[in-house]
Amino acid sequence: MEETRMEDRQNMIQADRLAYNYVKYDEEGREKETIRAVDGVSFEVQKGDFVAILGHNGSGKSTLAKHINALLTPSEGTLWVNGMDTSDEDRLWDVRQSAGMVFQNPDNQIIGSIVEEDVGFGPENMGVPTEEIWQRVEESLKAVNMLKYRHHSPNRLSGGQKQRVAIAGVVAMHPKCIVLDEPTAMLDPNGRKEVIRAIRALNQVEDITVILITHYMEEVIYADKVLVMDDGKVVMQGTPREIFSQVETLKSYRLDVPQATLLAWELKKAGLDLPDGILTREELVEALCRLY
Amino acid sequence: MIRDITLGQYYPADSILHRLDPRVKLMGTILFLVGLFLIKGWAGYAVATVFLFAMIRISKVPFRFIVRGLKTIFIILLITLVFNLFLTPGDRVLVQIWKLQITDKGLNTAIFMAIRLIYLIIGSSLMTLTTTPNDLTDGLETLLGPLKKLHVPVHEVSMMMSIALRFIPILLEETDKIMKAQMARGADFEHGNLIQRAKSLVPLLVPLFISAFRRASDLAMAMEARCYRGGEGRTKMKPLAYARRDYCAYGILILFLAVIIALRVLL
């Protein structure tokens, strides 16, 4: 027992047969029905990893994400974040500080009316001394390349900029891990690129563990590991290359693959001798050139 | 029409008024409003006018920004004007239309009442234009701090206010969007009499309320995710501290009030 515990601590996140039920009540407050949103999920995320979670709507990926930040606690099973059990109420704020969360709608998560005030909101709540707050605000705005907008009102920023401010707000809390719940779903292609670039920089430069929930396949190809969820269960796990070489299985979970991968797959089906799991356009071009 | 409200809209600029401690500005606005209601006679209004316009100049906020806020109270202004004009009894009757009469006193009160209302709005918009909502609520929280001992949830109220202020422009934008969506499907907000127009707003309010609640729930979750747990143990990014300019501002304010009182008593 003691041994497994030691092992847990080396993982940033470890889920053990995690399950969560949404309970619906009728007018009299009796349980009407329970919906099992997450159903016996086990996985682990190592420190410094970039993990992507894929799944179509209603697959339970957002519910899972909320567990990592202890916004929800498991109905069954356990989840450790940075060695802390998220069901442990005494450690609640430690869990939330170690695992920051960025949500889908940038407007609904910005609290301050000036960019720098919003970034300072998290550290203020944690009781960080004033001078250090300013230092952290500056550092985190720099990390997402938004320092020159520090005095702006968030209402006048573009979606991608707002989302980067939201990320800075989480970074200022010095988390070990950031969970991003479809951060690019409401953005245009440019904003999406900006945000993904910022997330990758945080992962590579600051060595923050990143858990990215998305349904844009192009964002997944940079991940170290991909989890595919369907109907509350983790149905596939592996590197992007491993996952995307199984085009047909992905389709059965109502998921797409990156365009280049799809094209390569179709070409292969048509008889060309291409390798499995081509992810980017460059790779496809290279593989095609090698053929002739 | 809907974007015209300036109240609660910060106008970023670099002026002494912007840099003043929010407590000074809050107290200043209150003193200014009190002053307005103490005024009797033209001299007092002249002082208030000079004071207000000097403040507007100092604030570096464009004049049209300040005036924009007035459009929304236009109807209230009109009603006050008409009621005061026709219903104030006086000694000399200037104009008589059927049973309605305009007296010299009525004319006087009407004009003063209008000026008072206009200055009231301008004065308070000037404060919100030069103070970030966060500063404003910080100021309120500190000013009302002593009430905490009476179990008044000062921090919670000020947090609610700052969030409300932050969401005003977002909800306005949303209203605009819903209006356009409904107009595209044939809704008519601009024609008909007042009652018809008020009725046409009902289908606007329902989706707006739903979306406001959804936003509130999202925001609450985002705040919790960022370790928000009430006022206790919270530090401040911008702790309030009086500087010399703040004491000077207090001096000017007291001087203003003193002049107003002196004019009232002496004239």
Coordinates of C-alpha atoms in Angstrom, one line a residue:
Chain A
M1 CA 0.0 0.0 0.0
E2 CA 2.8 2.3 1.0
E3 CA 4.6 1.5 -2.2
T4 CA 1.7 2.5 -4.5
R5 CA 1.4 5.7 -2.6
M6 CA 4.9 6.6 -3.4
E7 CA 4.2 5.9 -7.0
D8 CA 1.2 8.1 -7.0
R9 CA 3.3 11.1 -6.0
Q10 CA 5.4 10.9 -9.1
N11 CA 2.4 11.3 -11.3
M12 CA 0.8 14.7 -11.6
I13 CA -2.6 13.2 -11.9
Q14 CA -3.7 9.7 -11.2
A15 CA -7.3 8.5 -11.6
D16 CA -8.3 5.2 -10.2
R17 CA -11.7 3.8 -11.4
L18 CA -13.1 7.3 -11.2
A19 CA -16.9 7.6 -11.7
Y20 CA -19.3 10.5 -11.4
N21 CA -23.1 10.4 -11.4
Y22 CA -25.3 13.4 -12.1
V23 CA -28.5 13.0 -10.2
K24 CA -31.6 14.6 -11.5
Y25 CA -34.4 15.3 -9.0
D26 CA -38.1 15.7 -9.6
E27 CA -40.2 18.5 -8.1
E28 CA -40.5 16.8 -4.7
G29 CA -36.8 16.4 -4.4
R30 CA -36.8 12.7 -5.0
E31 CA -34.1 11.1 -7.2
K32 CA -35.6 10.8 -10.6
E33 CA -32.7 9.4 -12.5
T34 CA -28.9 9.3 -12.4
I35 CA -26.7 9.8 -15.3
R36 CA -23.3 8.3 -15.2
A37 CA -21.2 11.0 -16.9
V38 CA -17.8 9.4 -16.1
D39 CA -17.7 5.7 -15.8
G40 CA -14.8 4.0 -14.2
V41 CA -11.9 5.9 -15.7
S42 CA -8.3 5.1 -14.8
F43 CA -5.4 7.0 -16.2
E44 CA -2.3 8.8 -15.2
V45 CA -0.5 12.0 -16.3
Q46 CA 3.2 12.5 -15.7
K47 CA 4.7 15.7 -14.6
G48 CA 5.4 18.0 -17.6
D49 CA 3.3 16.1 -20.0
F50 CA 1.0 17.6 -22.6
V51 CA -2.1 15.4 -22.6
A52 CA -5.1 15.9 -24.8
I53 CA -8.5 14.5 -24.1
L54 CA -10.8 13.9 -27.1
G55 CA -14.4 13.1 -27.3
H56 CA -17.6 14.2 -28.9
N57 CA -20.3 16.2 -27.0
G58 CA -21.6 14.4 -23.9
S59 CA -18.7 12.0 -23.7
G60 CA -17.9 13.1 -20.1
K61 CA -14.7 14.9 -20.9
S62 CA -15.8 18.2 -19.3
T63 CA -17.0 16.4 -16.2
L64 CA -13.7 14.7 -15.9
A65 CA -11.9 18.0 -16.2
K66 CA -13.9 19.5 -13.4
H67 CA -12.7 16.7 -11.2
I68 CA -9.1 17.6 -11.6
N69 CA -9.8 21.1 -10.2
A70 CA -12.0 19.6 -7.4
L71 CA -15.0 21.5 -8.7
L72 CA -16.6 18.0 -8.6
T73 CA -15.6 15.2 -6.4
P74 CA -15.9 11.6 -7.6
S75 CA -19.0 9.5 -6.8
E76 CA -16.8 6.4 -6.9
G77 CA -13.1 5.8 -7.2
T78 CA -10.3 8.3 -6.4
L79 CA -8.3 11.0 -8.1
W80 CA -5.0 12.2 -7.0
V81 CA -3.7 15.6 -8.1
N82 CA 0.0 16.2 -7.3
G83 CA -0.3 13.5 -4.6
M84 CA -3.4 15.0 -3.0
D85 CA -6.8 13.2 -2.9
T86 CA -9.3 15.6 -4.4
S87 CA -12.0 14.3 -2.1
D88 CA -10.1 15.5 0.9
E89 CA -11.8 18.7 1.9
D90 CA -8.9 20.0 3.9
R91 CA -6.7 20.0 0.8
L92 CA -9.4 21.5 -1.5
W93 CA -7.6 24.9 -2.0
D94 CA -4.2 23.3 -2.4
V95 CA -5.7 21.1 -5.2
R96 CA -7.2 24.1 -6.9
Q97 CA -4.0 26.0 -6.7
S98 CA -2.0 23.1 -8.1
A99 CA -4.4 22.5 -10.9
G100 CA -5.6 25.6 -12.6
M101 CA -8.6 25.6 -14.9
V102 CA -9.4 27.5 -18.1
F103 CA -13.0 27.3 -19.4
Q104 CA -14.6 27.6 -22.8
N105 CA -16.2 31.0 -22.7
P106 CA -13.6 33.7 -22.2
D107 CA -16.2 36.3 -21.2
N108 CA -17.6 34.2 -18.4
Q109 CA -14.3 33.7 -16.6
I110 CA -12.7 37.1 -16.6
I111 CA -13.6 38.8 -13.3
G112 CA -11.5 42.0 -13.4
S113 CA -12.4 44.9 -15.6
I114 CA -8.7 45.6 -16.4
V115 CA -6.5 42.9 -17.8
E116 CA -3.9 43.1 -15.0
E117 CA -6.6 43.2 -12.3
D118 CA -8.0 40.0 -13.6
V119 CA -4.7 38.2 -13.7
G120 CA -4.2 39.3 -10.1
F121 CA -7.5 37.8 -8.9
G122 CA -6.1 34.3 -8.3
P123 CA -3.1 35.4 -6.3
E124 CA -5.2 37.8 -4.3
N125 CA -7.5 34.9 -3.3
M126 CA -4.5 32.9 -2.3
G127 CA -3.3 35.7 0.0
V128 CA -0.1 36.4 -1.9
P129 CA 1.6 39.7 -0.7
T130 CA 1.0 42.7 -2.8
E131 CA 4.4 43.1 -4.3
E132 CA 4.6 39.5 -5.3
I133 CA 1.2 39.8 -7.0
W134 CA 2.5 42.5 -9.3
Q135 CA 5.6 40.4 -10.1
R136 CA 3.4 37.4 -10.9
V137 CA 1.0 39.4 -13.0
E138 CA 3.8 40.7 -15.1
E139 CA 5.5 37.3 -15.5
S140 CA 2.3 35.6 -16.5
L141 CA 1.2 38.2 -18.9
K142 CA 4.6 38.0 -20.5
A143 CA 4.4 34.2 -20.7
V144 CA 1.2 34.5 -22.8
N145 CA 2.6 37.5 -24.7
M146 CA -0.1 39.9 -23.5
L147 CA 2.0 42.3 -21.5
K148 CA 1.3 45.2 -23.7
Y149 CA -2.5 44.9 -23.1
R150 CA -2.1 45.0 -19.3
H151 CA -4.1 48.2 -18.9
H152 CA -6.8 47.3 -21.4
S153 CA -10.4 46.5 -20.7
P154 CA -11.1 42.8 -21.5
N155 CA -14.2 43.8 -23.3
R156 CA -12.1 45.3 -26.1
L157 CA -9.9 42.3 -26.7
S158 CA -10.4 39.6 -29.3
G159 CA -11.5 36.1 -28.2
G160 CA -8.0 34.7 -28.5
Q161 CA -6.6 37.6 -26.5
K162 CA -9.3 37.2 -23.8
Q163 CA -8.5 33.5 -23.6
R164 CA -4.8 34.2 -23.2
V165 CA -5.6 36.6 -20.4
A166 CA -7.6 33.8 -18.7
I167 CA -4.6 31.5 -19.1
A168 CA -2.4 34.2 -17.6
G169 CA -4.8 34.4 -14.7
V170 CA -4.3 30.8 -14.0
V171 CA -0.5 30.9 -14.6
A172 CA -0.2 33.7 -12.0
M173 CA -1.3 31.2 -9.4
H174 CA 1.8 29.2 -10.1
P175 CA 0.0 25.9 -10.8
K176 CA 1.7 22.6 -11.5
C177 CA -0.9 21.7 -14.0
I178 CA -3.4 23.5 -16.2
V179 CA -6.6 22.0 -17.3
L180 CA -8.1 23.7 -20.4
D181 CA -11.7 22.8 -21.1
E182 CA -12.2 23.4 -24.8
P183 CA -10.4 26.8 -24.6
T184 CA -10.6 27.3 -28.4
A185 CA -14.2 26.3 -29.1
M186 CA -15.5 29.8 -29.3
L187 CA -12.5 31.3 -31.2
D188 CA -11.7 32.0 -34.8
P189 CA -8.8 30.2 -36.5
N190 CA -6.3 32.9 -35.7
G191 CA -7.4 33.1 -32.0
R192 CA -7.1 29.4 -31.9
K193 CA -3.6 29.4 -33.1
E194 CA -2.6 32.1 -30.6
V195 CA -4.0 30.2 -27.7
I196 CA -2.5 26.9 -28.7
R197 CA 0.9 28.6 -29.2
A198 CA 0.6 30.1 -25.7
I199 CA -0.3 26.7 -24.2
R200 CA 2.6 24.9 -25.9
A201 CA 5.0 27.6 -24.7
L202 CA 3.8 27.1 -21.1
N203 CA 4.3 23.4 -21.4
Q204 CA 7.7 23.6 -22.9
V205 CA 9.2 26.6 -21.3
E206 CA 7.6 26.7 -17.9
D207 CA 7.3 22.9 -17.7
I208 CA 3.7 23.1 -16.6
T209 CA 1.6 19.9 -17.1
V210 CA -1.1 20.6 -19.6
I211 CA -4.4 18.8 -20.0
L212 CA -6.2 20.0 -23.1
I213 CA -9.7 19.1 -23.8
T214 CA -10.7 19.7 -27.3
H215 CA -12.5 18.5 -30.4
Y216 CA -10.1 20.1 -32.9
M217 CA -7.9 17.4 -34.1
E218 CA -5.2 19.7 -35.3
E219 CA -4.5 20.8 -31.7
V220 CA -3.9 17.3 -30.6
I221 CA -1.0 16.4 -32.8
Y222 CA 1.5 18.2 -30.4
A223 CA 0.4 16.2 -27.4
D224 CA 2.5 13.6 -25.7
K225 CA -0.5 11.5 -25.0
V226 CA -4.1 11.4 -26.2
L227 CA -7.1 10.0 -24.3
V228 CA -10.2 9.3 -26.3
M229 CA -13.4 9.3 -24.3
D230 CA -16.8 7.9 -25.3
D231 CA -19.8 7.5 -23.1
G232 CA -18.0 8.2 -19.9
K233 CA -15.2 5.8 -20.5
V234 CA -11.6 6.1 -21.8
V235 CA -11.7 4.0 -24.9
M236 CA -8.3 4.8 -26.4
Q237 CA -5.0 5.9 -25.0
G238 CA -1.7 6.5 -26.7
T239 CA 0.5 8.9 -28.6
P240 CA -1.2 11.0 -31.3
R241 CA 0.4 8.8 -34.0
E242 CA -1.0 5.6 -32.4
I243 CA -4.4 7.1 -32.0
F244 CA -4.7 8.6 -35.5
S245 CA -3.5 5.5 -37.2
Q246 CA -6.8 4.0 -36.2
V247 CA -9.0 6.1 -38.4
E248 CA -11.9 3.6 -38.5
T249 CA -12.1 3.2 -34.7
L250 CA -12.0 7.0 -34.2
K251 CA -14.9 7.3 -36.7
S252 CA -16.9 4.8 -34.7
Y253 CA -16.6 7.2 -31.8
R254 CA -17.9 10.0 -34.0
L255 CA -14.5 11.7 -34.1
D256 CA -12.6 13.1 -37.0
V257 CA -8.9 12.9 -37.7
P258 CA -6.6 15.7 -38.9
Q259 CA -7.1 16.4 -42.6
A260 CA -3.6 15.2 -43.6
T261 CA -4.2 12.0 -41.7
L262 CA -7.5 11.4 -43.4
L263 CA -6.1 12.1 -46.8
A264 CA -3.2 9.7 -46.2
W265 CA -5.6 7.1 -45.0
E266 CA -7.8 7.4 -48.0
L267 CA -4.8 7.3 -50.3
K268 CA -3.6 4.2 -48.6
K269 CA -7.0 2.6 -49.0
A270 CA -6.8 3.4 -52.6
G271 CA -3.6 1.4 -52.9
L272 CA -0.7 3.8 -52.2
D273 CA 2.0 2.5 -49.9
L274 CA 1.9 5.1 -47.2
P275 CA 2.9 4.6 -43.5
D276 CA 0.2 4.8 -40.7
G277 CA -0.4 7.8 -38.5
I278 CA 0.7 10.7 -40.7
L279 CA -0.2 13.8 -38.7
T280 CA 0.9 16.9 -40.6
R281 CA 0.8 18.1 -44.1
E282 CA 4.6 18.2 -44.2
E283 CA 4.8 14.5 -43.2
L284 CA 2.3 13.6 -45.9
V285 CA 4.3 15.6 -48.6
E286 CA 7.5 13.9 -47.5
A287 CA 5.9 10.4 -47.5
L288 CA 4.4 11.0 -51.0
C289 CA 7.7 12.3 -52.4
R290 CA 9.4 9.2 -51.1
L291 CA 7.1 7.1 -53.2
Y292 CA 8.2 8.4 -56.5
Chain B
M1 CA -29.8 53.1 -28.3
I2 CA -28.7 50.5 -26.0
R3 CA -25.0 51.3 -25.9
D4 CA -25.6 54.8 -24.7
I5 CA -25.3 54.2 -21.0
T6 CA -22.0 55.4 -19.7
L7 CA -22.6 54.6 -16.1
G8 CA -20.2 51.9 -15.0
Q9 CA -18.0 52.3 -18.1
Y10 CA -14.5 53.1 -17.3
Y11 CA -12.7 55.5 -19.7
P12 CA -9.0 54.8 -19.6
A13 CA -6.9 57.9 -19.5
D14 CA -4.0 59.3 -17.5
S15 CA -5.2 62.2 -15.4
I16 CA -5.1 63.3 -11.8
L17 CA -8.7 62.4 -11.4
H18 CA -7.9 58.9 -12.6
R19 CA -5.1 58.5 -10.1
L20 CA -7.0 59.8 -7.1
D21 CA -7.8 57.3 -4.4
P22 CA -11.3 55.9 -5.0
R23 CA -12.3 56.8 -1.5
V24 CA -11.7 60.4 -2.3
K25 CA -13.8 60.2 -5.5
L26 CA -16.6 58.4 -3.7
M27 CA -16.7 60.9 -0.9
G28 CA -16.3 63.6 -3.5
T29 CA -19.3 62.5 -5.5
I30 CA -21.4 62.2 -2.3
L31 CA -20.3 65.7 -1.2
F32 CA -21.0 67.1 -4.7
L33 CA -24.5 65.6 -4.7
V34 CA -25.2 66.9 -1.2
G35 CA -23.9 70.3 -2.4
L36 CA -26.2 70.2 -5.4
F37 CA -29.2 69.8 -3.1
L38 CA -28.0 72.6 -0.8
I39 CA -27.9 75.1 -3.6
K40 CA -30.4 77.9 -3.6
G41 CA -30.1 80.6 -6.3
W42 CA -28.0 81.3 -9.4
A43 CA -24.7 81.9 -7.6
G44 CA -24.6 78.4 -6.2
Y45 CA -25.3 76.9 -9.6
A46 CA -22.6 79.0 -11.1
V47 CA -20.1 77.7 -8.6
A48 CA -21.3 74.1 -9.2
T49 CA -21.0 74.6 -12.9
V50 CA -17.5 75.9 -12.7
F51 CA -16.5 73.1 -10.4
L52 CA -18.0 70.4 -12.5
F53 CA -16.6 71.7 -15.8
A54 CA -13.2 72.1 -14.2
M55 CA -13.4 68.4 -13.1
I56 CA -14.4 67.3 -16.6
R57 CA -11.4 69.2 -18.1
I58 CA -9.0 67.7 -15.5
S59 CA -10.4 64.2 -16.1
K60 CA -9.4 64.2 -19.8
V61 CA -12.6 62.3 -20.6
P62 CA -14.1 63.6 -23.9
F63 CA -17.2 65.6 -23.3
R64 CA -19.4 63.6 -25.6
F65 CA -18.7 60.5 -23.5
I66 CA -20.1 62.2 -20.4
V67 CA -23.1 63.6 -22.2
R68 CA -23.9 60.3 -23.7
G69 CA -25.1 59.1 -20.3
L70 CA -27.7 61.8 -20.2
K71 CA -29.7 60.4 -23.1
T72 CA -31.0 57.6 -21.0
I73 CA -32.5 59.9 -18.3
F74 CA -34.0 62.1 -21.0
I75 CA -37.6 60.9 -20.2
I76 CA -37.2 61.3 -16.5
L77 CA -35.8 64.7 -17.1
L78 CA -38.8 65.7 -19.3
I79 CA -41.3 64.4 -16.8
T80 CA -39.7 66.3 -14.0
L81 CA -39.5 69.4 -16.1
V82 CA -43.1 69.3 -17.1
F83 CA -44.5 68.5 -13.7
N84 CA -42.4 71.2 -12.0
L85 CA -43.3 73.7 -14.7
F86 CA -47.0 73.3 -14.5
L87 CA -47.8 72.1 -11.0
T88 CA -45.8 74.6 -8.9
P89 CA -48.0 77.2 -7.4
G90 CA -46.6 80.7 -7.5
D91 CA -47.4 84.4 -7.2
R92 CA -47.1 85.5 -10.8
V93 CA -48.7 83.6 -13.6
L94 CA -46.6 83.8 -16.7
V95 CA -48.5 81.7 -19.2
Q96 CA -52.0 80.2 -18.8
I97 CA -53.1 77.3 -21.1
W98 CA -56.6 76.0 -20.2
K99 CA -56.3 74.9 -16.5
L100 CA -52.5 74.6 -16.6
Q101 CA -50.4 77.6 -15.6
I102 CA -46.8 78.4 -15.6
T103 CA -45.8 80.5 -12.7
D104 CA -42.5 82.3 -12.2
K105 CA -41.7 80.0 -9.3
G106 CA -42.6 77.0 -11.4
L107 CA -40.2 78.1 -14.1
N108 CA -37.5 78.6 -11.6
T109 CA -37.9 75.2 -9.9
A110 CA -38.2 73.4 -13.3
I111 CA -34.9 74.9 -14.5
F112 CA -33.1 74.2 -11.3
M113 CA -34.5 70.7 -11.0
A114 CA -33.3 70.0 -14.5
I115 CA -29.9 71.4 -13.9
R116 CA -29.7 69.4 -10.6
L117 CA -30.6 66.2 -12.3
I118 CA -28.2 66.7 -15.2
Y119 CA -25.3 67.6 -12.8
L120 CA -26.2 64.6 -10.7
I121 CA -25.8 62.2 -13.6
I122 CA -22.8 64.0 -14.9
G123 CA -21.1 64.0 -11.5
S124 CA -21.7 60.3 -10.9
S125 CA -20.8 59.3 -14.4
L126 CA -17.6 61.3 -14.1
M127 CA -16.7 59.2 -11.1
T128 CA -17.4 55.8 -12.8
L129 CA -15.6 57.0 -15.9
T130 CA -12.4 57.8 -14.1
T131 CA -12.5 54.9 -11.6
T132 CA -12.1 51.3 -12.6
P133 CA -15.0 49.2 -11.1
N134 CA -12.5 47.3 -9.1
D135 CA -11.1 50.5 -7.6
L136 CA -14.6 51.7 -6.9
T137 CA -15.7 48.6 -5.0
D138 CA -12.3 48.6 -3.2
G139 CA -13.1 52.1 -2.1
L140 CA -16.6 51.2 -1.1
E141 CA -15.4 48.2 0.8
T142 CA -12.9 50.2 2.8
L143 CA -15.3 53.1 3.4
L144 CA -18.0 50.7 4.6
G145 CA -15.4 48.5 6.4
P146 CA -16.7 49.4 9.9
L147 CA -20.1 47.9 9.1
K148 CA -18.5 44.5 9.0
K149 CA -18.7 44.5 12.8
L150 CA -22.5 44.7 12.5
H151 CA -22.4 41.6 10.3
V152 CA -23.0 43.5 7.1
P153 CA -21.5 41.4 4.3
V154 CA -19.4 44.3 3.0
H155 CA -16.9 42.3 1.0
E156 CA -19.6 40.2 -0.7
V157 CA -21.6 43.2 -1.6
S158 CA -18.7 45.0 -3.1
M159 CA -17.7 41.9 -5.0
M160 CA -21.2 41.6 -6.4
M161 CA -21.1 45.2 -7.4
S162 CA -17.9 44.9 -9.3
I163 CA -19.1 41.9 -11.1
A164 CA -22.3 43.5 -12.0
L165 CA -20.4 46.5 -13.4
R166 CA -18.1 44.3 -15.4
F167 CA -21.1 42.5 -16.9
I168 CA -23.1 45.5 -17.9
P169 CA -21.4 45.9 -21.3
I170 CA -21.5 42.2 -21.9
L171 CA -25.2 42.0 -21.2
L172 CA -25.8 45.1 -23.3
E173 CA -24.0 43.5 -26.2
E174 CA -26.0 40.3 -25.7
T175 CA -29.3 42.3 -25.6
D176 CA -28.2 43.9 -28.9
K177 CA -27.5 40.5 -30.4
I178 CA -30.9 39.0 -29.2
M179 CA -32.7 42.1 -30.5
K180 CA -31.0 41.8 -33.9
A181 CA -31.8 38.1 -34.0
Q182 CA -35.4 38.7 -33.3
M183 CA -35.6 41.7 -35.7
A184 CA -34.3 39.4 -38.4
R185 CA -37.3 37.2 -37.7
G186 CA -39.7 40.0 -37.9
A187 CA -39.9 41.4 -34.4
D188 CA -40.6 45.1 -34.2
F189 CA -39.1 47.1 -31.4
E190 CA -39.3 50.5 -32.9
H191 CA -42.9 51.1 -33.9
G192 CA -46.2 51.4 -32.1
N193 CA -47.0 53.2 -28.9
L194 CA -45.2 53.0 -25.6
I195 CA -47.3 50.0 -24.4
Q196 CA -46.7 48.1 -27.6
R197 CA -43.1 48.8 -27.5
A198 CA -42.8 47.7 -23.8
K199 CA -44.7 44.5 -24.7
S200 CA -42.3 43.8 -27.5
L201 CA -39.5 43.8 -25.0
V202 CA -40.8 40.8 -23.0
P203 CA -39.6 38.2 -25.5
L204 CA -36.2 39.9 -25.2
L205 CA -36.0 39.6 -21.5
V206 CA -36.6 35.9 -21.2
P207 CA -33.6 34.8 -23.2
L208 CA -31.5 37.6 -21.6
F209 CA -32.4 36.3 -18.1
I210 CA -31.6 32.7 -19.1
S211 CA -28.2 33.7 -20.5
A212 CA -27.5 35.9 -17.5
F213 CA -28.1 33.0 -15.1
R214 CA -25.9 30.7 -17.3
R215 CA -23.1 33.3 -17.2
A216 CA -23.5 33.7 -13.5
S217 CA -23.1 30.0 -13.0
D218 CA -20.1 29.8 -15.3
L219 CA -18.5 32.8 -13.5
A220 CA -19.1 31.3 -10.1
M221 CA -17.3 28.2 -11.2
A222 CA -14.4 30.1 -12.7
M223 CA -14.1 32.1 -9.5
E224 CA -14.1 29.0 -7.4
A225 CA -11.5 27.4 -9.7
R226 CA -9.3 30.4 -9.0
C227 CA -9.5 29.8 -5.2
Y228 CA -12.1 32.5 -4.4
R229 CA -13.4 31.8 -0.9
G230 CA -14.8 35.2 0.3
G231 CA -13.0 38.1 1.8
E232 CA -11.1 36.3 4.5
G233 CA -7.4 35.8 4.0
R234 CA -7.5 37.8 0.7
T235 CA -4.7 40.2 -0.1
K236 CA -5.0 43.2 -2.3
M237 CA -3.2 43.8 -5.6
K238 CA -3.8 47.5 -5.2
P239 CA -4.1 48.3 -1.5
L240 CA -5.6 51.7 -0.9
A241 CA -3.2 54.4 0.5
Y242 CA -3.8 58.1 0.6
A243 CA -1.2 60.2 -1.1
R244 CA -0.7 64.0 -0.9
R245 CA -2.9 64.7 -3.9
D246 CA -5.8 62.9 -2.1
Y247 CA -5.5 65.2 0.9
C248 CA -5.4 68.2 -1.5
A249 CA -8.6 66.8 -3.2
Y250 CA -10.3 66.6 0.1
G251 CA -9.3 70.2 0.8
I252 CA -10.8 71.3 -2.5
L253 CA -14.0 69.4 -1.9
I254 CA -14.5 70.9 1.6
L255 CA -13.8 74.3 0.1
F256 CA -16.5 73.7 -2.6
L257 CA -19.0 72.6 0.0
A258 CA -18.1 75.6 2.2
V259 CA -18.7 78.0 -0.6
I260 CA -22.0 76.4 -1.4
I261 CA -23.1 76.6 2.2
A262 CA -21.9 80.1 2.5
L263 CA -23.8 81.2 -0.6
R264 CA -26.9 79.6 0.8
V265 CA -26.6 81.2 4.1
L266 CA -25.5 84.6 2.9
L267 CA -27.7 85.2 -0.1

